[in-house]
Short mmCIF file of C-alpha atoms in Angstrom, two decimals:
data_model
loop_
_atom_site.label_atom_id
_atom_site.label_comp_id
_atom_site.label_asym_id
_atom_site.label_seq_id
_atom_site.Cartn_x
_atom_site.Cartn_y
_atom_site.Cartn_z
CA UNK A 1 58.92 46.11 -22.36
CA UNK A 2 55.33 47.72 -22.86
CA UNK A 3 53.98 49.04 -25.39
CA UNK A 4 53.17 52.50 -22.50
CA UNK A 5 56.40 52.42 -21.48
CA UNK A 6 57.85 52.46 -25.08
CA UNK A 7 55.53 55.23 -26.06
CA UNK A 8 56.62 57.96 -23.85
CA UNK A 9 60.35 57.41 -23.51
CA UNK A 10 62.25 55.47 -26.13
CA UNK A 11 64.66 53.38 -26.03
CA UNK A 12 67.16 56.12 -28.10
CA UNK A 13 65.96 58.69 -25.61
CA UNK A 14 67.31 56.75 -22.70
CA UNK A 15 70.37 56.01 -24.31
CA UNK A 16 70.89 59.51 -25.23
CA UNK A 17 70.64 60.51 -21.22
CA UNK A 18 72.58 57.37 -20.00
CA UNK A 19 75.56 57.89 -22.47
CA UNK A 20 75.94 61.65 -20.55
CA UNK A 21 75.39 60.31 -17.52
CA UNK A 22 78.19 60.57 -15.15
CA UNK A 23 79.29 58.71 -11.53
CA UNK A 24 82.03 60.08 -9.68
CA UNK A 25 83.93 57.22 -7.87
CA UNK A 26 85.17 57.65 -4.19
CA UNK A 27 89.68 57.75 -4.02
CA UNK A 28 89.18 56.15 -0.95
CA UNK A 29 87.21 53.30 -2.18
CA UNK A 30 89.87 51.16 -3.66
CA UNK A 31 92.36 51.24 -0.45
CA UNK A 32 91.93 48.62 2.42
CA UNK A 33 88.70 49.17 4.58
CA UNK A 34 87.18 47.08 7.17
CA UNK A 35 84.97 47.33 10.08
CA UNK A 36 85.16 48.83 13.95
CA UNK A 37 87.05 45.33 14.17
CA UNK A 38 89.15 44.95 11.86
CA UNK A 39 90.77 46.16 8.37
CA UNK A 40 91.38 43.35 5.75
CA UNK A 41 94.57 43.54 3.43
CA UNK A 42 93.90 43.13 -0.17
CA UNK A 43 96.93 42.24 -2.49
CA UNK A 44 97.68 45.24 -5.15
CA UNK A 45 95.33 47.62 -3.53
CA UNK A 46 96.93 51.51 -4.45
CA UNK A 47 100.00 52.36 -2.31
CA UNK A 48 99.37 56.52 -2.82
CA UNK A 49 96.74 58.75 -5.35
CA UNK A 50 98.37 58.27 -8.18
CA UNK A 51 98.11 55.04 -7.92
CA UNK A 52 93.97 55.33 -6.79
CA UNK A 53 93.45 57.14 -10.03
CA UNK A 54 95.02 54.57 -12.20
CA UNK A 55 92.45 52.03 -10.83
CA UNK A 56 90.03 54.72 -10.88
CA UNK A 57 90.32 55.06 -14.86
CA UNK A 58 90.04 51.06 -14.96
CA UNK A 59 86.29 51.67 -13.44
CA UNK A 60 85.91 54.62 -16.37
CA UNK A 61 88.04 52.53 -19.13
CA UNK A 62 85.24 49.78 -19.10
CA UNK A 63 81.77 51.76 -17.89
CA UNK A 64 82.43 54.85 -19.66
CA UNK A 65 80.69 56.65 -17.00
CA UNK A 66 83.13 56.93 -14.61
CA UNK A 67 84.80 60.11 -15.16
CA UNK A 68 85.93 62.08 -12.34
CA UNK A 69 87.68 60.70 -8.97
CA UNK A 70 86.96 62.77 -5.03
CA UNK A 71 89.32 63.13 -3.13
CA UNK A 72 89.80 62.78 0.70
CA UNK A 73 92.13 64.91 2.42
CA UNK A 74 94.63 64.37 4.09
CA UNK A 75 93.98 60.71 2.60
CA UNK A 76 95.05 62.28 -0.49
CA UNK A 77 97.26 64.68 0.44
CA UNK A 78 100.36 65.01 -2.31
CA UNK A 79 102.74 67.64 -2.49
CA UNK A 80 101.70 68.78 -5.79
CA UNK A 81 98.14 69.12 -6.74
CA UNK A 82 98.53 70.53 -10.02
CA UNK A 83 100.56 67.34 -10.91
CA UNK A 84 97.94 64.67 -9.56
CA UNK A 85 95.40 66.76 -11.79
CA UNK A 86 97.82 66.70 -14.61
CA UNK A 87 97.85 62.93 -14.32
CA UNK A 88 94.19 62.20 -13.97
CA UNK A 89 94.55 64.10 -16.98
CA UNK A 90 96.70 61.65 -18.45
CA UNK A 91 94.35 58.47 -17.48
CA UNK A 92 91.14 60.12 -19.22
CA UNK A 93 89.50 61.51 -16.12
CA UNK A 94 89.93 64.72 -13.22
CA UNK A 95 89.68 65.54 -10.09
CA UNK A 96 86.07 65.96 -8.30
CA UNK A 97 85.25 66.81 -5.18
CA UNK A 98 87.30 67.04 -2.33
CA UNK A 99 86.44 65.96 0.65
CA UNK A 100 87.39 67.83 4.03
CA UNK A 101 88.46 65.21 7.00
CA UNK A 102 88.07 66.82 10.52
CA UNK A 103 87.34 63.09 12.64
CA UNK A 104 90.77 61.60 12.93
CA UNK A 105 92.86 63.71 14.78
CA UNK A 106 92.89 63.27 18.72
CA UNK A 107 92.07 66.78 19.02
CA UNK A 108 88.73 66.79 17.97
CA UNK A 109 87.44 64.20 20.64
CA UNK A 110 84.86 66.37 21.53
CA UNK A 111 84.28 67.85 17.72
CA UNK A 112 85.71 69.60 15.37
CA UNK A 113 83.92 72.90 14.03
CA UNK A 114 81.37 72.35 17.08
CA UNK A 115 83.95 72.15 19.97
CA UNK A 116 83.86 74.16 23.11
CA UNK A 117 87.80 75.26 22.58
CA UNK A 118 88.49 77.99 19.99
CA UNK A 119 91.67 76.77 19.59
CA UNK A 120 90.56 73.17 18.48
CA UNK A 121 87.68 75.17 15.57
CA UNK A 122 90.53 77.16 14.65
CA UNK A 123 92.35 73.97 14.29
CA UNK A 124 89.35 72.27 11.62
CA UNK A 125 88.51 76.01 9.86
CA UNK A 126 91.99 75.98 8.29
CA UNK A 127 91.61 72.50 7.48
CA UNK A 128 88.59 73.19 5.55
CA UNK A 129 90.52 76.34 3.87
CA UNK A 130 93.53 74.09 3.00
CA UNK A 131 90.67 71.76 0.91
CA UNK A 132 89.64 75.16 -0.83
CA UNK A 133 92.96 75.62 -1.63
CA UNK A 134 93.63 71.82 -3.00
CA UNK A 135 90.26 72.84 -5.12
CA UNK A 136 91.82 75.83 -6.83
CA UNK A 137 94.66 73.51 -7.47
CA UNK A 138 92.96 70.44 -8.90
CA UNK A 139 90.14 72.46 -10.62
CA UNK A 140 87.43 70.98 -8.17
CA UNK A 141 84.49 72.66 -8.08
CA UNK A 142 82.84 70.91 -4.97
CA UNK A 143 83.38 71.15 -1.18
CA UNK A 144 82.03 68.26 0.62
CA UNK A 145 82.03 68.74 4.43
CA UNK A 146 80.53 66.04 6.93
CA UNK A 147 80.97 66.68 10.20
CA UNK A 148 81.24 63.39 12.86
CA UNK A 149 80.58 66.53 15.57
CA UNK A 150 77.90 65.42 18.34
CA UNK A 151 77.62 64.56 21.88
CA UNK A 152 77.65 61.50 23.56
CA UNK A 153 75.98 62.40 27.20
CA UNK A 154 72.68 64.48 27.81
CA UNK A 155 74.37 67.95 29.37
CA UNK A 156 77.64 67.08 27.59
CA UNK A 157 77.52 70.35 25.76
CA UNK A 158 75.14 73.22 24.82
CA UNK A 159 73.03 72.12 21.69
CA UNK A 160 72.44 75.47 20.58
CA UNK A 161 75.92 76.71 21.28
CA UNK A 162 77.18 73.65 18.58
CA UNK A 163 74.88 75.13 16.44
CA UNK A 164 76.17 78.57 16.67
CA UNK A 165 79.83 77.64 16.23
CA UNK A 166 79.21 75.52 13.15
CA UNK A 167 77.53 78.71 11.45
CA UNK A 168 80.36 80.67 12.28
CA UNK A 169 82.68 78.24 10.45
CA UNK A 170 80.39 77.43 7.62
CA UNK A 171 80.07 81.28 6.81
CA UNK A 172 83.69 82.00 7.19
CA UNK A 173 84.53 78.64 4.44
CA UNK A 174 81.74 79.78 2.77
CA UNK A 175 83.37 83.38 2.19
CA UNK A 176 86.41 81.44 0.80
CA UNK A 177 84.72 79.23 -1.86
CA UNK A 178 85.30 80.83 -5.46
CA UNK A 179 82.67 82.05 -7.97
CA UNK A 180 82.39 78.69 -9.83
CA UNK A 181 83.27 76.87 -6.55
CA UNK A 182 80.55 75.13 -3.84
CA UNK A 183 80.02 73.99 -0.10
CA UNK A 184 78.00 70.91 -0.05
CA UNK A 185 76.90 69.82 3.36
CA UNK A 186 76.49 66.01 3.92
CA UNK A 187 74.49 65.00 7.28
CA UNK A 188 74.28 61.84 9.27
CA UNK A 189 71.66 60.29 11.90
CA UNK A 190 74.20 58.86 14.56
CA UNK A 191 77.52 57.74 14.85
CA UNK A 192 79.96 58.37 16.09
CA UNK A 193 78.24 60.39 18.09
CA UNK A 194 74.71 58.59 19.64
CA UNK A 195 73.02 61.53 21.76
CA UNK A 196 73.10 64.52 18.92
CA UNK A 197 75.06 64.59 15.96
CA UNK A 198 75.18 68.43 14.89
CA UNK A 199 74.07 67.91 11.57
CA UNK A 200 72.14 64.61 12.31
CA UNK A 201 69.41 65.17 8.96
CA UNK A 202 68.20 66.69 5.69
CA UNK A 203 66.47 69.80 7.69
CA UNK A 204 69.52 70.77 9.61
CA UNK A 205 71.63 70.67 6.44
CA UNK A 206 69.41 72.87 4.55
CA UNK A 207 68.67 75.32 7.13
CA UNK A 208 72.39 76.35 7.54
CA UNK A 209 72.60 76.14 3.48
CA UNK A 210 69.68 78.30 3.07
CA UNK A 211 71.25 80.77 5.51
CA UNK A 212 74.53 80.80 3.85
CA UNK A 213 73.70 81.36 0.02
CA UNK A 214 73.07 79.80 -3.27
CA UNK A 215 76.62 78.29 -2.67
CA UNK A 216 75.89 75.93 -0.12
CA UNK A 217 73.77 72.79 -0.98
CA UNK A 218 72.81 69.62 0.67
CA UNK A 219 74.37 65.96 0.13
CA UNK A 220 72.73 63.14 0.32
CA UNK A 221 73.92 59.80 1.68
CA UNK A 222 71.66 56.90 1.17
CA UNK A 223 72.75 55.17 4.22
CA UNK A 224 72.74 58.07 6.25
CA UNK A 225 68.90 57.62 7.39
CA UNK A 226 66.73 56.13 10.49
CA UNK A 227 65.01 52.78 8.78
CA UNK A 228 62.41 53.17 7.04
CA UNK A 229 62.87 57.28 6.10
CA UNK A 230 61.45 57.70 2.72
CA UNK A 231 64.31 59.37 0.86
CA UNK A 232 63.10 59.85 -1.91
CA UNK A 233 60.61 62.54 -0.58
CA UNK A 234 63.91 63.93 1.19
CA UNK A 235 64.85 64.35 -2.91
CA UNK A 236 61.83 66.03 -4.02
CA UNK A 237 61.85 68.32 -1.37
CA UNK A 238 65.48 69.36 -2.03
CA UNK A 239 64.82 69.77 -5.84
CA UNK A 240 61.29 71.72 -5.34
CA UNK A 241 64.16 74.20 -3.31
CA UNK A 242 67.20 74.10 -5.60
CA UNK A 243 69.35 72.79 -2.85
CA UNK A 244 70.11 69.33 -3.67
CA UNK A 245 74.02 69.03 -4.73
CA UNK A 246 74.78 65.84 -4.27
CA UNK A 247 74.49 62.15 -3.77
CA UNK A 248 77.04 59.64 -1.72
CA UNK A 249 75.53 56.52 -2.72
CA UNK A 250 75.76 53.16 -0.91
CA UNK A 251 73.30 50.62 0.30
CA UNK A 252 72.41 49.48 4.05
CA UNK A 253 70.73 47.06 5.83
CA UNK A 254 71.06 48.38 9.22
CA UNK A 255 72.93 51.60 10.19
CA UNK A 256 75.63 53.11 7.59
CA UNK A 257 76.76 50.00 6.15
CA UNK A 258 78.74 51.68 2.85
CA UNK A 259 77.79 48.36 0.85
CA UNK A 260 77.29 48.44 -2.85
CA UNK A 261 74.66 50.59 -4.05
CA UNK A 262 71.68 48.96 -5.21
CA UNK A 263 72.46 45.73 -3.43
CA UNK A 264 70.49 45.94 -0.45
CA UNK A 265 67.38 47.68 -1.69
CA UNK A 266 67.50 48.48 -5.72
CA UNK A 267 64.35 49.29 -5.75
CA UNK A 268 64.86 52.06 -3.38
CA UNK A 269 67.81 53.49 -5.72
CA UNK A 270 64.84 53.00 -8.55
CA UNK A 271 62.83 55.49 -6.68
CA UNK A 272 65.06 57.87 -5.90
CA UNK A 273 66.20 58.26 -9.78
CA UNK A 274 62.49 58.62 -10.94
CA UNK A 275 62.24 61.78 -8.89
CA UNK A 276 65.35 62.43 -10.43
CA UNK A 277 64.61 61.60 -14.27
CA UNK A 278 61.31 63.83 -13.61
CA UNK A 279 62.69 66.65 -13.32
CA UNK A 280 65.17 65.70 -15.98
CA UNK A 281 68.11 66.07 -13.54
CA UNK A 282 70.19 62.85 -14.20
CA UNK A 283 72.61 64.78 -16.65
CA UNK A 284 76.08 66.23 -15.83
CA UNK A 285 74.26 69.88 -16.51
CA UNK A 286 72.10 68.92 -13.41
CA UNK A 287 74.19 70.43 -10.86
CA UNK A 288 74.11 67.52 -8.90
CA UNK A 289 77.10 65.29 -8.09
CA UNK A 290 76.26 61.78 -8.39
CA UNK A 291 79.08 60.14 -6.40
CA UNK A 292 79.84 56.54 -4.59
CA UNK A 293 80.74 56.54 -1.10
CA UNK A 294 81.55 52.71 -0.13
CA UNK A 295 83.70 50.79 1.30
CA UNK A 296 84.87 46.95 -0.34
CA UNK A 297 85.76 45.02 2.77
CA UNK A 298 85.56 41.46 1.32
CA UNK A 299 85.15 42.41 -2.42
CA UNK A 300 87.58 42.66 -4.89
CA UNK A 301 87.89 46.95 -4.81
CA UNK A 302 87.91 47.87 -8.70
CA UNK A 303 85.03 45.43 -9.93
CA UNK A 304 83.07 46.45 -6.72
CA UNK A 305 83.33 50.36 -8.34
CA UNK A 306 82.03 48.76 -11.92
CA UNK A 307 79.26 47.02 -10.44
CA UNK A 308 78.41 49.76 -8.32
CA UNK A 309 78.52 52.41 -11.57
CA UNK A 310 76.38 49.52 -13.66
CA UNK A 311 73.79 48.99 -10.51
CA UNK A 312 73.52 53.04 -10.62
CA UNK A 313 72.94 53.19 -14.42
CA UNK A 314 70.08 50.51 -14.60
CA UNK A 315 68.46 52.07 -12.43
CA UNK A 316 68.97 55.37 -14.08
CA UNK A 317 67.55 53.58 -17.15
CA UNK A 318 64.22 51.85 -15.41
CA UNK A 319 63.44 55.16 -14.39
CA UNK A 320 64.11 56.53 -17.46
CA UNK A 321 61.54 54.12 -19.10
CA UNK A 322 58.68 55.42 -16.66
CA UNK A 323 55.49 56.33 -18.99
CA UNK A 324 55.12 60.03 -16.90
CA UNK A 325 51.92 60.64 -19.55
CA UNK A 326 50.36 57.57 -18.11
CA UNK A 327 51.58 57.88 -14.72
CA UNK A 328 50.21 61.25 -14.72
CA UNK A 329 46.91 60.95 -16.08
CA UNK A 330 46.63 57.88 -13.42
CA UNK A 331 47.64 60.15 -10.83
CA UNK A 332 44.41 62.41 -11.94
CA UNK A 333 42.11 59.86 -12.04
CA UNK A 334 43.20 58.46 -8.66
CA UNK A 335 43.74 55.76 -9.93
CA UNK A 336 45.98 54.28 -7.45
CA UNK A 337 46.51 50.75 -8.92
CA UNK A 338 47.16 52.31 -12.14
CA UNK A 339 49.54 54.43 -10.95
CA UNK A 340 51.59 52.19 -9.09
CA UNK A 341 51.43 49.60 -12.10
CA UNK A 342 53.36 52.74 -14.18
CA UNK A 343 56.20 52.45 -11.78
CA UNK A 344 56.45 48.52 -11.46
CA UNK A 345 55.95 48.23 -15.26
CA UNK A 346 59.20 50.41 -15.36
CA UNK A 347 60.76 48.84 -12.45
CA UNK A 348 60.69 45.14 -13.89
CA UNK A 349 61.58 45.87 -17.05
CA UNK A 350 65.24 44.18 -17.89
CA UNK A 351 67.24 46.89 -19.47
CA UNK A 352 70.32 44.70 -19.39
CA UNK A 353 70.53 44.41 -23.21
CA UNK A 354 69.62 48.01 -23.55
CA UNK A 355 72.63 49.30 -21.86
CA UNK A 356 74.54 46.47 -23.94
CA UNK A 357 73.90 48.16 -26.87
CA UNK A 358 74.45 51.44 -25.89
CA UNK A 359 78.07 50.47 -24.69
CA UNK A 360 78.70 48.37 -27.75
CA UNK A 361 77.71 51.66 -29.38
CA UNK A 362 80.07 53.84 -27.22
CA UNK A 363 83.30 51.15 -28.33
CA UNK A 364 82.65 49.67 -24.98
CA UNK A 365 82.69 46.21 -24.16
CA UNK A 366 78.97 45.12 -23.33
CA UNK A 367 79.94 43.48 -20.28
CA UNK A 368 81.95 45.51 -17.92
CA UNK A 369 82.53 42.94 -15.55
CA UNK A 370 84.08 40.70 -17.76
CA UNK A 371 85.95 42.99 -19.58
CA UNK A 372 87.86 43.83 -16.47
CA UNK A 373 88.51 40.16 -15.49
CA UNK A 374 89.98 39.16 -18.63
CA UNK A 375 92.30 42.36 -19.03
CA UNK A 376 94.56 41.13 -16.58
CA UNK A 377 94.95 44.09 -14.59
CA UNK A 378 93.91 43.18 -11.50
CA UNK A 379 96.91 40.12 -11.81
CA UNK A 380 99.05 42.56 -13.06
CA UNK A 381 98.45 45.52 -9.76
CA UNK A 382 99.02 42.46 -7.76
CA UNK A 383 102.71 41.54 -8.88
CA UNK A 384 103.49 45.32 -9.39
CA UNK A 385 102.47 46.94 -6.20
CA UNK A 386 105.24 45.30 -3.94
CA UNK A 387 106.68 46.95 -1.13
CA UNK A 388 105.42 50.33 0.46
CA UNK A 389 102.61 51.50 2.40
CA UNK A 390 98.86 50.28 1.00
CA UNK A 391 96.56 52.81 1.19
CA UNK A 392 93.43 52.47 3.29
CA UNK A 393 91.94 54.49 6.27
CA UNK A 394 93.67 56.66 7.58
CA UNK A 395 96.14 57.10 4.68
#
């Protein structure tokens, strides 16, 4: 590490922000997933959400940064709230943010909130309502909505008449959310719709935020973008307005491929958590829910999550490291190499051994990974979990 990197944020100083630091992990996550082709079985995957929590306090037991647990409803759905809360009690971490699902029910062919029968948005409103209700239940604070509403055909439906309907149920869920209680509005280019998807980008989401209230804020997912959109400005931006709420994170290489964050492009995730660490927003007084949205098709589900929470904290940590003094009296200068050497000098530096210490210092294991292998839980899931339904999409 350099001596300009050392001089304006220590090594203690990270530490101090990475030990507070905290990644909410996705329910649906550790059931089976697949592709448009197929779904692949894994043995002991969770069979209902209690049993998604349990591994979910694995990913917590060994990171220590892995605290709360979203849920997807009806994925999720249990017939007593207060009781799955009362057990993610139990395992060391709670409920986050539930997750409304409104693109798996034959009605809503033709959309959901958006669709040209009142009887089918009636249908998705009370949906939403029901997830307010499982967040006064759970003690959830977040409402994340993404909509898979769009059109397929040119002339397939009014675009401005979508538009209209989804304010109408946005400001009636909106009027439902308690004081301590917020919408969060997730948005996505294409699919499944490939002519217009009704919330298809950042602009769209924050326009119908801004005209519902200080309540409703945007969510970004990092896979949720044309190729080569610079998210990171999407991030300032969002901060510069207060309406950032909320990360999904994930990696892609080509459309919304839910990989493992930080595995396709890490130093993308690097400069998205610079803007971040700027403004001194990384915390869990930020506001901002830093959550995983992916989907393990062919890895192993629970060290997927740890790898995924470790990718997300080095990165955290690099940008941490950034000398902003330097970078900024670069930037003033126009000094453009300069500048850009702040950031790489940052980037390349291997804070592997500094997050070692700091969870040898939190009565953590410095290796995560092989922490989990050798407590034989994942052998022990696997000779348990006979019999019953595994959980994946769709359940």
């Amino acid at each position: 590490m350099s001596d300009s990197v050392e001089s304006q944020s220590t090594v203690e100083n990270a530490k101090g922000v990475l030990a507070a630091q905290t990644i909410e992990l996705p329910s649906w996550a550790f059931g089976n997933s697949g592709t448009r082709f197929k779904v692949f079985a894994q043995h002991g995957v969770p069979r209902d959400p209690f049993e998604k929590l349990a591994d979910a306090a694995q990913v917590n037991q060994y990171t220590g940064a892995a605290g709360s647990v979203a849920l997807h409803i009806p994925w999720d759905k249990v017939d007593d709230y207060g009781a799955l809360a009362a057990h993610a009690a139990d395992l060391g971490i709670q409920i986050g943010t539930i997750n409304s699902n409104t693109f798996q029910d034959d009605d809503y062919m033709l959309g959901s909130v958006c669709h040209p029968d009142p009887a089918v948005r009636r249908k998705a409103t009370e949906h939403l309502l029901e997830c307010v209700d499982i967040m006064d239940a759970t003690g959830s604070t977040d409402l994340k909505l993404w909509f898979a509403d769009g059109t397929n055909y040119p002339g397939q439906d009014s675009i401005a008449d979508r538009q209209d309907r989804l304010a109408d149920v946005l400001a009636e869920v909106y009027a439902r959310l308690g004081d301590h209680q917020r919408l969060l509005l997730e948005y996505k280019l294409f699919e499944p719709s490939f002519y217009t998807m009704d919330v298809p980008d950042w602009g769209t989401a924050y326009a119908h935020c801004l005209k519902l209230g200080p309540k409703a804020q945007v969510v970004i997912d990092t896979g949720h973008h044309a190729p080569g959109t610079n998210i990171e400005f999407i991030v300032a931006m969002l901060l510069r307005e207060g309406k950032l709420g909320g990360f999904d994170f994930n990696s892609r290489f080509y459309a919304d491929d839910d990989l493992m964050v930080g595995s396709a492009d890490p130093f993308q995730l690097f400069r998205i958590m610079h803007e971040l660490a700027l403004r001194g927003v990384v915390g869990p007084d930020s506001g901002i829910a830093y959550m995983l949205d992916q989907c393990h098709n062919i890895e192993p589900k629970i060290p997927g999550q740890i790898r995924s929470v470790m990718n997300v904290q080095e990165a955290t940590a690099k940008a941490l490291l950034v000398d902003t003094d330097a970078l900024s009296a670069a930037q003033a200068a126009g000094d453009v190499l300069g500048a850009n050497a702040v950031l790489m000098d940052a980037y390349n530096t291997d804070v592997r051994p500094l997050l070692a210490e700091l969870r040898a210092e939190q009565g953590l294991d410095a290796d995560p990974m092989a922490a989990y292998a050798a407590s034989g839980y994942a052998e022990k899931i696997k000779a348990d979990r006979q019999g019953g339904q595994a959980a994946g999409w769709g359940a």
